[in-house]
CSV table of C-alpha atoms and ligand atoms in Angstrom, one decimal:
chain,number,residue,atom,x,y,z
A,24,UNK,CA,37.4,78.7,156.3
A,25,UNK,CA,34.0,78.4,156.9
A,26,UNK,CA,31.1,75.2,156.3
A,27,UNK,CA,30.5,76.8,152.8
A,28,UNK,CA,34.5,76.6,152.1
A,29,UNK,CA,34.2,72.6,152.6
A,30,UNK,CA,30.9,72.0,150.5
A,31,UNK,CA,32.7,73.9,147.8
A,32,UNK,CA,35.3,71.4,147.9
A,33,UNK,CA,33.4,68.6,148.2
A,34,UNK,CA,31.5,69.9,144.9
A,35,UNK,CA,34.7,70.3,143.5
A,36,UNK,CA,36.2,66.9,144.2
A,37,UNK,CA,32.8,65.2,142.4
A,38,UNK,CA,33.5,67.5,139.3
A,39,UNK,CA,37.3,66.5,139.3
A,40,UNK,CA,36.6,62.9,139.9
A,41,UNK,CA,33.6,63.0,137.7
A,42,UNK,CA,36.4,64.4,134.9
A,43,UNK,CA,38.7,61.6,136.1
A,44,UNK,CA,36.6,59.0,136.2
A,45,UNK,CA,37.8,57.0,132.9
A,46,UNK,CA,41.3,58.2,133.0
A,47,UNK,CA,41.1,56.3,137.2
A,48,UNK,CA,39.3,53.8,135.6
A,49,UNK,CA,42.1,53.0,133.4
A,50,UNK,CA,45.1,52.9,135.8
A,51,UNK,CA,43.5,50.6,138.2
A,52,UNK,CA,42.9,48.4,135.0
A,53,UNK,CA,46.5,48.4,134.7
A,54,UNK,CA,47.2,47.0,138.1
A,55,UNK,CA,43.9,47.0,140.0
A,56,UNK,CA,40.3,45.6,138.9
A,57,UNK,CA,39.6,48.6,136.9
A,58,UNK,CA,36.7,50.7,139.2
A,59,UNK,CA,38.5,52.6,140.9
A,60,UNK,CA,36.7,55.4,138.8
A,61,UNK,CA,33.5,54.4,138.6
A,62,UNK,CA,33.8,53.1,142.4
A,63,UNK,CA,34.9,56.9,143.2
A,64,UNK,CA,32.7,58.9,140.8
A,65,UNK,CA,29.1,57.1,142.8
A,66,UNK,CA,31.0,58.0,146.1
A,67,UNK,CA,31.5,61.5,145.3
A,68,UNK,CA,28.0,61.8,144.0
A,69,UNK,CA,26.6,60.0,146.8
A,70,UNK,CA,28.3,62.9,149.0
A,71,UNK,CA,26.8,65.5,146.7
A,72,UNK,CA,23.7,64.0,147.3
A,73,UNK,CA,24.1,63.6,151.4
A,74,UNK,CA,25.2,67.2,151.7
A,75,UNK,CA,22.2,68.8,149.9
A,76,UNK,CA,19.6,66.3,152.1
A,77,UNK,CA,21.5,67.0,155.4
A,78,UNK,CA,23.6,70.1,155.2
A,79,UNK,CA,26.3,70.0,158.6
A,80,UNK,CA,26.6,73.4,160.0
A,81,UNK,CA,30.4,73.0,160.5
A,82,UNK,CA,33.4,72.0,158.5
A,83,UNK,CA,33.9,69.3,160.5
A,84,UNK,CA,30.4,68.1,160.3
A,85,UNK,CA,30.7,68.1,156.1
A,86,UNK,CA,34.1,66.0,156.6
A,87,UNK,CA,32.7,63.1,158.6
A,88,UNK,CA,28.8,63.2,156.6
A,89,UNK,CA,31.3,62.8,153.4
A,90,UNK,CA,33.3,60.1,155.2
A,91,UNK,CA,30.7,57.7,156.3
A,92,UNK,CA,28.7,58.2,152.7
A,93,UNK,CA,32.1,57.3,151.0
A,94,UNK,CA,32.3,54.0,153.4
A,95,UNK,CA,28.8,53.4,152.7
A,96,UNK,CA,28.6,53.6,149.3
A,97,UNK,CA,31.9,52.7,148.1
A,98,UNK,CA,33.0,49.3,148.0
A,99,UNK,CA,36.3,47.4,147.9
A,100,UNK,CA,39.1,48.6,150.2
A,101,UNK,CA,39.0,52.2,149.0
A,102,UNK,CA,35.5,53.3,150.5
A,103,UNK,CA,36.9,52.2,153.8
A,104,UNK,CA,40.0,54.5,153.0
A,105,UNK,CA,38.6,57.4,151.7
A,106,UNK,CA,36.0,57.4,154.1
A,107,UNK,CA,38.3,57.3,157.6
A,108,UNK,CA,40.6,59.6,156.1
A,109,UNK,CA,37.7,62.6,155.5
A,110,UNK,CA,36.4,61.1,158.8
A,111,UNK,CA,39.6,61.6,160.7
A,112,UNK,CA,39.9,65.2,159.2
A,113,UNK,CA,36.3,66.0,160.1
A,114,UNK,CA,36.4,64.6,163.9
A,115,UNK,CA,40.3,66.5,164.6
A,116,UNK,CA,38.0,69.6,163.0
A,117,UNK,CA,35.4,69.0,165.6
A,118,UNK,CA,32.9,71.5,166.5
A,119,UNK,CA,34.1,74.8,165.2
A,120,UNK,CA,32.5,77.1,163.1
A,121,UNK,CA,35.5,78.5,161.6
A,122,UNK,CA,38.5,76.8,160.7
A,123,UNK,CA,42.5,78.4,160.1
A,124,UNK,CA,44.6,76.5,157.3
A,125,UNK,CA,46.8,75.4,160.5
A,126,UNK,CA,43.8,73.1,161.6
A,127,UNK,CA,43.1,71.7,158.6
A,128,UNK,CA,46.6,71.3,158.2
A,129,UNK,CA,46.5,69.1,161.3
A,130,UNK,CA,43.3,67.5,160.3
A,131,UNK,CA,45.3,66.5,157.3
A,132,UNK,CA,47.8,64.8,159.4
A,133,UNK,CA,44.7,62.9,161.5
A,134,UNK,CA,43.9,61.6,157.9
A,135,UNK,CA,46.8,60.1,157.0
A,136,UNK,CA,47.5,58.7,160.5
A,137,UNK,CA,43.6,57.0,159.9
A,138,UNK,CA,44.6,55.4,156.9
A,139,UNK,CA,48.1,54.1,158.0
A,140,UNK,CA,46.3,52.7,160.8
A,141,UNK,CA,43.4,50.9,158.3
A,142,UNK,CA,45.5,50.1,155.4
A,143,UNK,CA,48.8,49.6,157.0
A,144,UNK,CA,50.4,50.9,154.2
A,145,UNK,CA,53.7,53.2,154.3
A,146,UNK,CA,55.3,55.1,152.1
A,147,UNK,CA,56.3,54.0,149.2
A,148,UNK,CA,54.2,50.7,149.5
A,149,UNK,CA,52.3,52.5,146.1
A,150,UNK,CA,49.2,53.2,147.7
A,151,UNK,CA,47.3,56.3,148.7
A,152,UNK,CA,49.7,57.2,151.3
A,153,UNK,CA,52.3,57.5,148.6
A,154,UNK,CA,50.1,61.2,147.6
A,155,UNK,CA,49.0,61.6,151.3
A,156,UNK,CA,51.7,61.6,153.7
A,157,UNK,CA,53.4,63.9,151.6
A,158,UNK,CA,50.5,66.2,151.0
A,159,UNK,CA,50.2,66.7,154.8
A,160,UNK,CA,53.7,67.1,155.0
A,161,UNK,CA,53.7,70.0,152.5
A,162,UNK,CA,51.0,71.6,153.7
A,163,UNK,CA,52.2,71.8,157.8
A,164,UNK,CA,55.2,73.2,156.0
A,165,UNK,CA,53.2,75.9,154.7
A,166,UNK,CA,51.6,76.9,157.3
A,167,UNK,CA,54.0,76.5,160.2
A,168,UNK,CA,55.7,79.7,159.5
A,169,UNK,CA,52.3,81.3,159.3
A,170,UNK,CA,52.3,81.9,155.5
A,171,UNK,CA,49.9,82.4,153.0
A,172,UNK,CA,47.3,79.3,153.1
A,173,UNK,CA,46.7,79.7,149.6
A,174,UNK,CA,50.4,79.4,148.7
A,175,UNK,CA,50.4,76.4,151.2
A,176,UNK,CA,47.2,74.5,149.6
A,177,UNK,CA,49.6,74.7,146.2
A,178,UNK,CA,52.6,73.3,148.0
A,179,UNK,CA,50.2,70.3,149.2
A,180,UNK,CA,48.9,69.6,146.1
A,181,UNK,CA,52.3,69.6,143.5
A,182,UNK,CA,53.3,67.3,146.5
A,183,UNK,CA,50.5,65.0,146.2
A,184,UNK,CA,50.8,65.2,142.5
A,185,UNK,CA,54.2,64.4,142.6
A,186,UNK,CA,53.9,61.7,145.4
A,187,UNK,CA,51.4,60.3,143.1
A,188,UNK,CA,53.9,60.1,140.0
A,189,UNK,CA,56.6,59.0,141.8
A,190,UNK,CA,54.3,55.1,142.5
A,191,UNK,CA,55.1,54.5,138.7
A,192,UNK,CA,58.6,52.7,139.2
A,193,UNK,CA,57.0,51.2,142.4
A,194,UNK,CA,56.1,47.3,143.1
A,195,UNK,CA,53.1,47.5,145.0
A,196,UNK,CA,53.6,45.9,148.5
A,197,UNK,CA,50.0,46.2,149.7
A,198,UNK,CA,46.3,46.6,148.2
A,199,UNK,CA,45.0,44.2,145.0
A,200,UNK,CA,48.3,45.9,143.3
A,201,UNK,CA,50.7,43.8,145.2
A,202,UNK,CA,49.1,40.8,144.0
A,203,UNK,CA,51.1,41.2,140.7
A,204,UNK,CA,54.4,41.8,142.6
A,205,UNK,CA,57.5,43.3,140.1
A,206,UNK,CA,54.1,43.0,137.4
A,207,UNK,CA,53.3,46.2,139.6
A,208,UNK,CA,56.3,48.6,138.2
A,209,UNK,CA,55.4,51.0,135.8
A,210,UNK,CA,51.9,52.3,136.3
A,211,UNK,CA,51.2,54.9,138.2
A,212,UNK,CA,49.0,53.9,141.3
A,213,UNK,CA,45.0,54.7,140.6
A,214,UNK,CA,44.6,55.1,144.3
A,215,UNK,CA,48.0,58.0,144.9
A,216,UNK,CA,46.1,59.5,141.7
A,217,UNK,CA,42.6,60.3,142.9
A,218,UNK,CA,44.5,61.6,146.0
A,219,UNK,CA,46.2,63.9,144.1
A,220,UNK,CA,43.0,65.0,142.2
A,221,UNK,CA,41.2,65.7,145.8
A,222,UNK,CA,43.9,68.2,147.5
A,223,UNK,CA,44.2,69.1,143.6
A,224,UNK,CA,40.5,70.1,144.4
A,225,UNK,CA,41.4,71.9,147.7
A,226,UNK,CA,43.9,74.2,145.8
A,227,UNK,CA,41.3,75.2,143.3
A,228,UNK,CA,39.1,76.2,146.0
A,229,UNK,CA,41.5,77.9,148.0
A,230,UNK,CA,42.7,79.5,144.9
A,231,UNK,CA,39.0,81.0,144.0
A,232,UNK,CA,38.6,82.4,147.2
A,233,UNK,CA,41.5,84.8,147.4
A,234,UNK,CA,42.1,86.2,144.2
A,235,UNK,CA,45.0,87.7,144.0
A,236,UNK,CA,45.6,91.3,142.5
A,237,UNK,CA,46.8,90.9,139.0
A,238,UNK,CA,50.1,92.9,139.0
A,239,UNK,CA,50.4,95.2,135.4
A,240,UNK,CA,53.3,94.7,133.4
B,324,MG,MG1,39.8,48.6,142.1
């Protein structure tokens, strides 16, 4: 996967947050103080924006500009998040041209291990992580045996999608969630929910870019 592969996504991501935005909105109404959406939607746009003034020349390079714009320009305790996690992907990516789904599989896991280490949060604490950790689980799986990347992007997305559902029944133990303790159960966490949306966004792209051969019936 080449520089062009990772500007795709991160155009992808805006349009899938940009779709999302209310629907984020909402959740972190529920439990949060209802921008996660908004908050997300400028960030992604702000990256959109970074990428067409500075265009990086590696994959690496378009992880760490979206990183740093994200913790510039979004505030609360997500920016921060989002931002080290594509940072942590972009710098384990580092100066290659050319990246295999087994890299960014490992850049997944640098991710995750950046936002444990800034958030403190673990599984199951109904945060981010909750989409995240498995997500990179799924998608070393995937690609340890040296299968098909596209068949591993899907495994780490219905993960992330179903890490993200599975916060509902949660009580938040960290973030502005945990503030409403057992208040927390039953809404699904808005941050595990735009984490599913952006390795949602990764399959799409990885999904575009190898057709597949329609079989006839
Ligand atoms: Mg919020």
């Amino acid at each position: 996967m080449d520089t062009r592969f990772f500007v795709i996504w991160m155009e992808e991501i805006t349009a899938a947050v940009r779709a999302g935005r209310d629907h984020l909105t909402r959740l972190d109404a529920a439990i949060g103080d209802a921008d996660h959406g908004t908050n997300l939607d400028r960030g992604f746009a702000a990256v959109a924006e970074a990428l067409a003034a500075r265009p990086p020349d590696t994959p690496g390079g378009v992880l760490v500009l979206a990183g740093s714009t994200l913790i510039r320009k979004v505030g609360g305790a997500s920016g921060p998040l989002y931002g080290t996690a594509f940072r942590e992907m972009g710098k384990a990516l580092g100066d290659a041209a050319d990246v295999s789904a087994a890299d960014l599989a490992s850049a997944l896991e640098a991710g995750v291990a950046g936002v444990r280490r800034l958030g403190g949060a673990e599984e199951g604490d109904k945060t981010m992580v909750d989409a995240l950790a498995p997500a990179a689980r799924a998608m070393a799986r995937g690609v340890g045996g040296g299968g098909d990347p596209e068949v591993a992007f899907a495994a780490a997305a219905a993960a992330a999608e179903e890490g993200a559902k599975a916060t509902v029944p949660l009580v938040a133990r960290k973030g502005r969630a945990s503030y409403l303790g057992a208040r927390s159960t039953g809404h699904e966490d808005p941050g595990a929910a735009s984490t599913a949306l952006i390795v949602g966004a990764l399959r799409a792209v990885a999904a575009r870019r190898s057709p597949r051969p329609k079989s006839r019936p």
